[in-house]
Amino acid sequence: MRRGAFRGAEAEERLMAVQPARYCGRCGAPLPPGATFCGRCGTPVALQAAAAPPMYRYPAPPPAARQTRLAPALIAGGLVVILLLAAVVVGVIAASQLSGGGHSTCTSNCGPKLITPLPEQAAFHSSTYHFTVNYFADFAVRSQNASGIELGTKMGTVTFAGSSGGSADQAIQSVVSGLPSSSYQDVTLVSQLKGAHLGDQDGVGSVYSANLFGASQTATRVRLAVIAATRNGVTVVMFAVNPADVKNFPNGMPEGQLFDYLCTEFSWS
């Protein structure tokens, strides 16, 4: 009997060791193996098992975790797009400035414009007849004295000379008749110059055609312009020579506007 009881108690202890200890979910009293009711408070064991919460519960991931991880990526992507747009705008502005295309014309508060400066001027003053001729400094001075000056232009020559007394018409006739025949031949009147003047003094003028012979004895068709004016007993004559170009220039003189400019800049003392 004792051996069987011992064996029975031993078996019961082994069973209890195998099964985990249980306790009442309401009062905390230990529950023997196989018990269906709590021996202290009488609560059914089956209801306790159904009502008891699970021992381990894994918390669900927070819903904002993914958004938190995506936020830095979105910010970085936005910065990259802004930098790309800025680079494109800078490139377009630089290209337009280099190429000059699409540049609008400035109409107000504009910077200084680059303008080709006019040639520097020089002046000749006649100490005998007291007149002044302003001319471009790049003209060649061929000869000069107290009465006048002879200048070489790009295509011809122009001379200013003064004399005492006489009239403008007489001065023109004297200049034309005094041309050396070895250089000027077939001198023919072409037209009268309307509005001829020297400075602010009205005068008379004529245009002639001629053949000019140089050192090689080769004849060149030329046009001659003679303008004369008189003031206070002093007569000044301008005599200009140019290659004849009847098709492209008035009076056939390519530098006709230049000669007119010299007459305008002429001054009497």
PDB file of C-alpha atoms in Angstrom:
ATOM      1  CA  MET A   1       0.000   0.000   0.000  1.00  0.00           C
ATOM      2  CA  ARG A   2       2.702   2.422   0.886  1.00  0.00           C
ATOM      3  CA  ARG A   3       4.715   1.459  -2.195  1.00  0.00           C
ATOM      4  CA  GLY A   4       1.635   2.008  -4.376  1.00  0.00           C
ATOM      5  CA  ALA A   5       0.824   5.220  -2.617  1.00  0.00           C
ATOM      6  CA  PHE A   6       4.356   6.308  -3.086  1.00  0.00           C
ATOM      7  CA  ARG A   7       4.154   5.402  -6.684  1.00  0.00           C
ATOM      8  CA  GLY A   8       0.858   7.240  -6.990  1.00  0.00           C
ATOM      9  CA  ALA A   9       2.237  10.344  -5.327  1.00  0.00           C
ATOM     10  CA  GLU A  10       5.356  10.116  -7.457  1.00  0.00           C
ATOM     11  CA  ALA A  11       3.298   9.863 -10.584  1.00  0.00           C
ATOM     12  CA  GLU A  12       1.213  12.827  -9.478  1.00  0.00           C
ATOM     13  CA  GLU A  13       4.363  14.869  -8.853  1.00  0.00           C
ATOM     14  CA  ARG A  14       5.698  13.962 -12.304  1.00  0.00           C
ATOM     15  CA  LEU A  15       2.404  14.998 -13.872  1.00  0.00           C
ATOM     16  CA  MET A  16       2.498  18.306 -12.004  1.00  0.00           C
ATOM     17  CA  ALA A  17       6.108  18.815 -13.083  1.00  0.00           C
ATOM     18  CA  VAL A  18       5.174  18.164 -16.702  1.00  0.00           C
ATOM     19  CA  GLN A  19       2.090  20.419 -16.668  1.00  0.00           C
ATOM     20  CA  PRO A  20       2.670  24.109 -15.950  1.00  0.00           C
ATOM     21  CA  ALA A  21       1.226  25.570 -12.749  1.00  0.00           C
ATOM     22  CA  ARG A  22      -2.102  27.347 -13.148  1.00  0.00           C
ATOM     23  CA  TYR A  23      -3.731  30.046 -11.049  1.00  0.00           C
ATOM     24  CA  CYS A  24      -7.183  31.488 -10.764  1.00  0.00           C
ATOM     25  CA  GLY A  25      -7.624  34.487 -12.969  1.00  0.00           C
ATOM     26  CA  ARG A  26      -9.904  36.190 -10.446  1.00  0.00           C
ATOM     27  CA  CYS A  27      -8.426  35.582  -6.969  1.00  0.00           C
ATOM     28  CA  GLY A  28      -4.927  34.248  -7.911  1.00  0.00           C
ATOM     29  CA  ALA A  29      -5.298  30.948  -5.989  1.00  0.00           C
ATOM     30  CA  PRO A  30      -3.300  28.002  -7.448  1.00  0.00           C
ATOM     31  CA  LEU A  31      -5.378  25.548  -9.464  1.00  0.00           C
ATOM     32  CA  PRO A  32      -4.643  21.811  -9.233  1.00  0.00           C
ATOM     33  CA  PRO A  33      -4.184  19.859 -12.492  1.00  0.00           C
ATOM     34  CA  GLY A  34      -7.471  19.050 -14.160  1.00  0.00           C
ATOM     35  CA  ALA A  35      -9.477  21.458 -11.938  1.00  0.00           C
ATOM     36  CA  THR A  36     -12.548  22.938 -13.584  1.00  0.00           C
ATOM     37  CA  PHE A  37     -13.412  25.372 -10.720  1.00  0.00           C
ATOM     38  CA  CYS A  38     -11.353  27.505  -8.401  1.00  0.00           C
ATOM     39  CA  GLY A  39     -11.356  25.979  -4.928  1.00  0.00           C
ATOM     40  CA  ARG A  40     -11.289  29.460  -3.315  1.00  0.00           C
ATOM     41  CA  CYS A  41     -13.757  31.634  -5.296  1.00  0.00           C
ATOM     42  CA  GLY A  42     -15.550  29.004  -7.382  1.00  0.00           C
ATOM     43  CA  THR A  43     -14.854  30.667 -10.733  1.00  0.00           C
ATOM     44  CA  PRO A  44     -15.007  28.120 -13.625  1.00  0.00           C
ATOM     45  CA  VAL A  45     -11.586  27.516 -15.147  1.00  0.00           C
ATOM     46  CA  ALA A  46     -12.945  27.377 -18.713  1.00  0.00           C
ATOM     47  CA  LEU A  47     -14.311  30.948 -18.466  1.00  0.00           C
ATOM     48  CA  GLN A  48     -11.009  32.133 -17.079  1.00  0.00           C
ATOM     49  CA  ALA A  49      -9.135  30.647 -20.040  1.00  0.00           C
ATOM     50  CA  ALA A  50     -11.548  32.265 -22.505  1.00  0.00           C
ATOM     51  CA  ALA A  51     -11.467  35.640 -20.781  1.00  0.00           C
ATOM     52  CA  ALA A  52      -7.743  35.665 -20.015  1.00  0.00           C
ATOM     53  CA  PRO A  53      -5.776  37.885 -22.402  1.00  0.00           C
ATOM     54  CA  PRO A  54      -2.902  36.315 -24.311  1.00  0.00           C
ATOM     55  CA  MET A  55       0.409  36.358 -22.474  1.00  0.00           C
ATOM     56  CA  TYR A  56       2.362  37.838 -25.469  1.00  0.00           C
ATOM     57  CA  ARG A  57       1.048  40.490 -27.851  1.00  0.00           C
ATOM     58  CA  TYR A  58       3.198  42.050 -30.565  1.00  0.00           C
ATOM     59  CA  PRO A  59       2.363  45.705 -30.981  1.00  0.00           C
ATOM     60  CA  ALA A  60       1.296  46.763 -34.472  1.00  0.00           C
ATOM     61  CA  PRO A  61       3.759  49.053 -36.240  1.00  0.00           C
ATOM     62  CA  PRO A  62       2.821  52.719 -35.994  1.00  0.00           C
ATOM     63  CA  PRO A  63       1.048  53.881 -39.143  1.00  0.00           C
ATOM     64  CA  ALA A  64       3.248  57.006 -39.403  1.00  0.00           C
ATOM     65  CA  ALA A  65       6.501  55.047 -39.510  1.00  0.00           C
ATOM     66  CA  ARG A  66       6.510  54.741 -43.326  1.00  0.00           C
ATOM     67  CA  GLN A  67       5.621  58.398 -43.784  1.00  0.00           C
ATOM     68  CA  THR A  68       8.428  59.393 -41.435  1.00  0.00           C
ATOM     69  CA  ARG A  69      10.917  57.408 -43.502  1.00  0.00           C
ATOM     70  CA  LEU A  70       9.626  58.791 -46.822  1.00  0.00           C
ATOM     71  CA  ALA A  71       9.725  62.458 -45.713  1.00  0.00           C
ATOM     72  CA  PRO A  72      13.553  62.894 -45.998  1.00  0.00           C
ATOM     73  CA  ALA A  73      13.527  61.243 -49.416  1.00  0.00           C
ATOM     74  CA  LEU A  74      10.800  63.582 -50.664  1.00  0.00           C
ATOM     75  CA  ILE A  75      12.643  66.639 -49.339  1.00  0.00           C
ATOM     76  CA  ALA A  76      15.891  65.556 -50.984  1.00  0.00           C
ATOM     77  CA  GLY A  77      14.094  64.937 -54.285  1.00  0.00           C
ATOM     78  CA  GLY A  78      12.497  68.394 -54.156  1.00  0.00           C
ATOM     79  CA  LEU A  79      15.879  70.069 -53.584  1.00  0.00           C
ATOM     80  CA  VAL A  80      17.364  68.210 -56.558  1.00  0.00           C
ATOM     81  CA  VAL A  81      14.510  69.392 -58.822  1.00  0.00           C
ATOM     82  CA  ILE A  82      14.942  73.013 -57.650  1.00  0.00           C
ATOM     83  CA  LEU A  83      18.689  72.894 -58.316  1.00  0.00           C
ATOM     84  CA  LEU A  84      18.114  71.466 -61.809  1.00  0.00           C
ATOM     85  CA  LEU A  85      15.593  74.201 -62.649  1.00  0.00           C
ATOM     86  CA  ALA A  86      17.975  76.899 -61.388  1.00  0.00           C
ATOM     87  CA  ALA A  87      20.807  75.474 -63.507  1.00  0.00           C
ATOM     88  CA  VAL A  88      18.582  75.469 -66.617  1.00  0.00           C
ATOM     89  CA  VAL A  89      17.521  79.090 -66.063  1.00  0.00           C
ATOM     90  CA  VAL A  90      21.124  80.242 -65.556  1.00  0.00           C
ATOM     91  CA  GLY A  91      22.210  78.371 -68.680  1.00  0.00           C
ATOM     92  CA  VAL A  92      19.479  79.956 -70.799  1.00  0.00           C
ATOM     93  CA  ILE A  93      20.362  83.465 -69.569  1.00  0.00           C
ATOM     94  CA  ALA A  94      24.060  82.920 -70.222  1.00  0.00           C
ATOM     95  CA  ALA A  95      23.397  81.537 -73.712  1.00  0.00           C
ATOM     96  CA  SER A  96      21.155  84.474 -74.608  1.00  0.00           C
ATOM     97  CA  GLN A  97      23.814  86.946 -73.470  1.00  0.00           C
ATOM     98  CA  LEU A  98      26.545  85.202 -75.438  1.00  0.00           C
ATOM     99  CA  SER A  99      24.518  84.803 -78.618  1.00  0.00           C
ATOM    100  CA  GLY A 100      22.806  88.180 -78.342  1.00  0.00           C
ATOM    101  CA  GLY A 101      19.530  86.625 -79.538  1.00  0.00           C
ATOM    102  CA  GLY A 102      16.229  87.868 -78.190  1.00  0.00           C
ATOM    103  CA  HIS A 103      17.788  90.949 -76.625  1.00  0.00           C
ATOM    104  CA  SER A 104      15.298  93.797 -76.467  1.00  0.00           C
ATOM    105  CA  THR A 105      16.332  97.334 -77.359  1.00  0.00           C
ATOM    106  CA  CYS A 106      16.829  99.588 -74.371  1.00  0.00           C
ATOM    107  CA  THR A 107      14.514 102.619 -74.378  1.00  0.00           C
ATOM    108  CA  SER A 108      15.111 104.278 -70.963  1.00  0.00           C
ATOM    109  CA  ASN A 109      17.868 104.448 -68.340  1.00  0.00           C
ATOM    110  CA  CYS A 110      20.232 102.791 -70.813  1.00  0.00           C
ATOM    111  CA  GLY A 111      23.981 102.510 -70.425  1.00  0.00           C
ATOM    112  CA  PRO A 112      26.387 104.370 -72.676  1.00  0.00           C
ATOM    113  CA  LYS A 113      26.458 103.166 -76.262  1.00  0.00           C
ATOM    114  CA  LEU A 114      29.655 102.336 -78.079  1.00  0.00           C
ATOM    115  CA  ILE A 115      29.875 104.790 -80.959  1.00  0.00           C
ATOM    116  CA  THR A 116      32.754 105.058 -83.383  1.00  0.00           C
ATOM    117  CA  PRO A 117      34.368 108.424 -82.629  1.00  0.00           C
ATOM    118  CA  LEU A 118      34.736 110.989 -85.389  1.00  0.00           C
ATOM    119  CA  PRO A 119      38.242 111.598 -86.721  1.00  0.00           C
ATOM    120  CA  GLU A 120      40.221 114.212 -84.888  1.00  0.00           C
ATOM    121  CA  GLN A 121      40.308 117.635 -86.465  1.00  0.00           C
ATOM    122  CA  ALA A 122      43.135 119.988 -87.296  1.00  0.00           C
ATOM    123  CA  ALA A 123      43.003 123.621 -88.345  1.00  0.00           C
ATOM    124  CA  PHE A 124      44.839 125.971 -90.659  1.00  0.00           C
ATOM    125  CA  HIS A 125      44.801 129.723 -90.100  1.00  0.00           C
ATOM    126  CA  SER A 126      45.884 132.158 -92.785  1.00  0.00           C
ATOM    127  CA  SER A 127      47.983 134.865 -91.206  1.00  0.00           C
ATOM    128  CA  THR A 128      47.639 137.062 -94.315  1.00  0.00           C
ATOM    129  CA  TYR A 129      43.901 136.888 -95.020  1.00  0.00           C
ATOM    130  CA  HIS A 130      42.746 135.781 -91.556  1.00  0.00           C
ATOM    131  CA  PHE A 131      40.497 132.832 -92.416  1.00  0.00           C
ATOM    132  CA  THR A 132      40.474 129.400 -90.793  1.00  0.00           C
ATOM    133  CA  VAL A 133      39.973 125.992 -92.393  1.00  0.00           C
ATOM    134  CA  ASN A 134      39.052 123.061 -90.149  1.00  0.00           C
ATOM    135  CA  TYR A 135      39.898 119.663 -91.626  1.00  0.00           C
ATOM    136  CA  PHE A 136      40.357 116.039 -90.552  1.00  0.00           C
ATOM    137  CA  ALA A 137      43.726 115.256 -88.995  1.00  0.00           C
ATOM    138  CA  ASP A 138      44.249 112.223 -91.269  1.00  0.00           C
ATOM    139  CA  PHE A 139      44.400 114.512 -94.332  1.00  0.00           C
ATOM    140  CA  ALA A 140      47.883 114.970 -95.751  1.00  0.00           C
ATOM    141  CA  VAL A 141      49.183 118.544 -95.836  1.00  0.00           C
ATOM    142  CA  ARG A 142      50.817 118.849 -99.252  1.00  0.00           C
ATOM    143  CA  SER A 143      51.747 122.497 -98.987  1.00  0.00           C
ATOM    144  CA  GLN A 144      50.837 125.613 -97.020  1.00  0.00           C
ATOM    145  CA  ASN A 145      51.873 129.252 -96.658  1.00  0.00           C
ATOM    146  CA  ALA A 146      50.472 132.453 -95.240  1.00  0.00           C
ATOM    147  CA  SER A 147      47.852 132.633 -98.027  1.00  0.00           C
ATOM    148  CA  GLY A 148      46.420 129.104 -98.029  1.00  0.00           C
ATOM    149  CA  ILE A 149      46.807 125.329 -97.765  1.00  0.00           C
ATOM    150  CA  GLU A 150      46.625 122.272-100.055  1.00  0.00           C
ATOM    151  CA  LEU A 151      45.353 119.001 -98.532  1.00  0.00           C
ATOM    152  CA  GLY A 152      45.423 115.454 -99.817  1.00  0.00           C
ATOM    153  CA  THR A 153      42.198 113.475 -99.199  1.00  0.00           C
ATOM    154  CA  LYS A 154      41.668 109.743 -99.645  1.00  0.00           C
ATOM    155  CA  MET A 155      40.714 110.126-103.309  1.00  0.00           C
ATOM    156  CA  GLY A 156      41.861 113.584-104.390  1.00  0.00           C
ATOM    157  CA  THR A 157      42.984 117.008-103.307  1.00  0.00           C
ATOM    158  CA  VAL A 158      41.443 120.227-101.992  1.00  0.00           C
ATOM    159  CA  THR A 159      42.994 123.705-101.810  1.00  0.00           C
ATOM    160  CA  PHE A 160      41.967 126.892 -99.984  1.00  0.00           C
ATOM    161  CA  ALA A 161      43.651 130.106-101.116  1.00  0.00           C
ATOM    162  CA  GLY A 162      42.987 133.782-100.367  1.00  0.00           C
ATOM    163  CA  SER A 163      43.545 136.952-102.365  1.00  0.00           C
ATOM    164  CA  SER A 164      42.825 140.668-102.021  1.00  0.00           C
ATOM    165  CA  GLY A 165      40.085 142.432-103.975  1.00  0.00           C
ATOM    166  CA  GLY A 166      38.231 141.128-107.001  1.00  0.00           C
ATOM    167  CA  SER A 167      34.947 139.222-107.090  1.00  0.00           C
ATOM    168  CA  ALA A 168      34.042 135.590-106.599  1.00  0.00           C
ATOM    169  CA  ASP A 169      33.229 135.088-110.307  1.00  0.00           C
ATOM    170  CA  GLN A 170      36.525 136.595-111.369  1.00  0.00           C
ATOM    171  CA  ALA A 171      38.368 134.368-108.895  1.00  0.00           C
ATOM    172  CA  ILE A 172      36.786 131.200-110.347  1.00  0.00           C
ATOM    173  CA  GLN A 173      37.647 132.203-113.904  1.00  0.00           C
ATOM    174  CA  SER A 174      41.213 132.998-112.836  1.00  0.00           C
ATOM    175  CA  VAL A 175      41.661 129.584-111.180  1.00  0.00           C
ATOM    176  CA  VAL A 176      40.250 127.595-114.116  1.00  0.00           C
ATOM    177  CA  SER A 177      42.187 129.529-116.762  1.00  0.00           C
ATOM    178  CA  GLY A 178      45.364 129.175-114.731  1.00  0.00           C
ATOM    179  CA  LEU A 179      45.303 125.356-114.651  1.00  0.00           C
ATOM    180  CA  PRO A 180      48.498 123.973-116.234  1.00  0.00           C
ATOM    181  CA  SER A 181      47.715 122.435-119.603  1.00  0.00           C
ATOM    182  CA  SER A 182      50.342 119.769-119.054  1.00  0.00           C
ATOM    183  CA  SER A 183      48.195 118.296-116.291  1.00  0.00           C
ATOM    184  CA  TYR A 184      44.599 119.390-117.053  1.00  0.00           C
ATOM    185  CA  GLN A 185      43.196 119.043-120.558  1.00  0.00           C
ATOM    186  CA  ASP A 186      39.715 119.210-122.049  1.00  0.00           C
ATOM    187  CA  VAL A 187      38.387 121.285-119.167  1.00  0.00           C
ATOM    188  CA  THR A 188      34.638 121.641-119.703  1.00  0.00           C
ATOM    189  CA  LEU A 189      31.941 123.286-117.569  1.00  0.00           C
ATOM    190  CA  VAL A 190      29.403 120.701-116.292  1.00  0.00           C
ATOM    191  CA  SER A 191      27.047 122.720-114.031  1.00  0.00           C
ATOM    192  CA  GLN A 192      26.734 125.617-111.637  1.00  0.00           C
ATOM    193  CA  LEU A 193      26.633 124.818-107.904  1.00  0.00           C
ATOM    194  CA  LYS A 194      23.497 126.169-106.267  1.00  0.00           C
ATOM    195  CA  GLY A 195      23.852 127.285-102.666  1.00  0.00           C
ATOM    196  CA  ALA A 196      27.625 127.580-102.827  1.00  0.00           C
ATOM    197  CA  HIS A 197      29.121 129.158 -99.686  1.00  0.00           C
ATOM    198  CA  LEU A 198      32.227 129.438 -97.555  1.00  0.00           C
ATOM    199  CA  GLY A 199      31.268 129.428 -93.880  1.00  0.00           C
ATOM    200  CA  ASP A 200      28.370 131.816 -93.385  1.00  0.00           C
ATOM    201  CA  GLN A 201      29.194 133.779 -96.543  1.00  0.00           C
ATOM    202  CA  ASP A 202      27.251 133.006 -99.740  1.00  0.00           C
ATOM    203  CA  GLY A 203      29.335 132.542-102.846  1.00  0.00           C
ATOM    204  CA  VAL A 204      29.354 131.042-106.318  1.00  0.00           C
ATOM    205  CA  GLY A 205      30.539 127.671-107.546  1.00  0.00           C
ATOM    206  CA  SER A 206      30.947 125.523-110.654  1.00  0.00           C
ATOM    207  CA  VAL A 207      31.765 121.915-111.537  1.00  0.00           C
ATOM    208  CA  TYR A 208      34.041 121.038-114.473  1.00  0.00           C
ATOM    209  CA  SER A 209      35.152 117.836-116.136  1.00  0.00           C
ATOM    210  CA  ALA A 210      38.727 117.309-117.317  1.00  0.00           C
ATOM    211  CA  ASN A 211      41.418 114.790-118.138  1.00  0.00           C
ATOM    212  CA  LEU A 212      44.185 114.715-115.549  1.00  0.00           C
ATOM    213  CA  PHE A 213      47.601 113.505-116.671  1.00  0.00           C
ATOM    214  CA  GLY A 214      49.937 112.123-114.037  1.00  0.00           C
ATOM    215  CA  ALA A 215      53.658 111.385-114.026  1.00  0.00           C
ATOM    216  CA  SER A 216      53.105 108.293-116.192  1.00  0.00           C
ATOM    217  CA  GLN A 217      51.266 110.456-118.771  1.00  0.00           C
ATOM    218  CA  THR A 218      48.156 108.334-118.259  1.00  0.00           C
ATOM    219  CA  ALA A 219      44.931 110.345-118.440  1.00  0.00           C
ATOM    220  CA  THR A 220      42.335 110.031-115.676  1.00  0.00           C
ATOM    221  CA  ARG A 221      38.842 111.411-116.039  1.00  0.00           C
ATOM    222  CA  VAL A 222      38.251 113.809-113.144  1.00  0.00           C
ATOM    223  CA  ARG A 223      35.752 116.322-111.831  1.00  0.00           C
ATOM    224  CA  LEU A 224      36.760 119.762-110.563  1.00  0.00           C
ATOM    225  CA  ALA A 225      34.755 121.800-108.041  1.00  0.00           C
ATOM    226  CA  VAL A 226      35.514 125.520-107.650  1.00  0.00           C
ATOM    227  CA  ILE A 227      33.780 127.651-104.973  1.00  0.00           C
ATOM    228  CA  ALA A 228      34.581 131.306-104.206  1.00  0.00           C
ATOM    229  CA  ALA A 229      33.248 133.894-101.760  1.00  0.00           C
ATOM    230  CA  THR A 230      34.203 137.476-100.882  1.00  0.00           C
ATOM    231  CA  ARG A 231      34.042 139.350 -97.548  1.00  0.00           C
ATOM    232  CA  ASN A 232      35.610 142.656 -96.490  1.00  0.00           C
ATOM    233  CA  GLY A 233      37.815 142.878 -99.579  1.00  0.00           C
ATOM    234  CA  VAL A 234      39.162 139.303 -99.206  1.00  0.00           C
ATOM    235  CA  THR A 235      38.278 136.588-101.709  1.00  0.00           C
ATOM    236  CA  VAL A 236      38.837 132.910-100.834  1.00  0.00           C
ATOM    237  CA  VAL A 237      38.657 130.088-103.384  1.00  0.00           C
ATOM    238  CA  MET A 238      38.192 126.383-102.673  1.00  0.00           C
ATOM    239  CA  PHE A 239      39.462 124.111-105.499  1.00  0.00           C
ATOM    240  CA  ALA A 240      38.781 120.328-105.227  1.00  0.00           C
ATOM    241  CA  VAL A 241      39.692 117.405-107.518  1.00  0.00           C
ATOM    242  CA  ASN A 242      38.144 113.913-107.508  1.00  0.00           C
ATOM    243  CA  PRO A 243      38.015 110.916-109.873  1.00  0.00           C
ATOM    244  CA  ALA A 244      34.864 111.174-111.970  1.00  0.00           C
ATOM    245  CA  ASP A 245      32.020 108.832-110.937  1.00  0.00           C
ATOM    246  CA  VAL A 246      28.884 110.105-112.611  1.00  0.00           C
ATOM    247  CA  LYS A 247      26.751 106.995-111.949  1.00  0.00           C
ATOM    248  CA  ASN A 248      27.025 106.877-108.164  1.00  0.00           C
ATOM    249  CA  PHE A 249      27.553 110.457-106.934  1.00  0.00           C
ATOM    250  CA  PRO A 250      25.976 113.874-107.493  1.00  0.00           C
ATOM    251  CA  ASN A 251      28.062 116.083-109.779  1.00  0.00           C
ATOM    252  CA  GLY A 252      30.249 113.002-110.330  1.00  0.00           C
ATOM    253  CA  MET A 253      32.372 113.657-107.189  1.00  0.00           C
ATOM    254  CA  PRO A 254      32.704 110.765-104.681  1.00  0.00           C
ATOM    255  CA  GLU A 255      33.895 113.129-101.920  1.00  0.00           C
ATOM    256  CA  GLY A 256      31.369 115.862-102.669  1.00  0.00           C
ATOM    257  CA  GLN A 257      29.842 115.706 -99.175  1.00  0.00           C
ATOM    258  CA  LEU A 258      33.310 115.957 -97.648  1.00  0.00           C
ATOM    259  CA  PHE A 259      34.062 119.116 -99.600  1.00  0.00           C
ATOM    260  CA  ASP A 260      30.734 120.587 -98.552  1.00  0.00           C
ATOM    261  CA  TYR A 261      31.633 119.824 -94.922  1.00  0.00           C
ATOM    262  CA  LEU A 262      34.912 121.719 -95.293  1.00  0.00           C
ATOM    263  CA  CYS A 263      33.049 124.708 -96.699  1.00  0.00           C
ATOM    264  CA  THR A 264      30.645 124.608 -93.757  1.00  0.00           C
ATOM    265  CA  GLU A 265      33.477 124.450 -91.211  1.00  0.00           C
ATOM    266  CA  PHE A 266      35.274 127.355 -92.904  1.00  0.00           C
ATOM    267  CA  SER A 267      35.322 130.530 -90.767  1.00  0.00           C
ATOM    268  CA  TRP A 268      36.110 134.173 -91.479  1.00  0.00           C
ATOM    269  CA  SER A 269      37.851 136.281 -88.847  1.00  0.00           C
TER     270      SER A 269
END
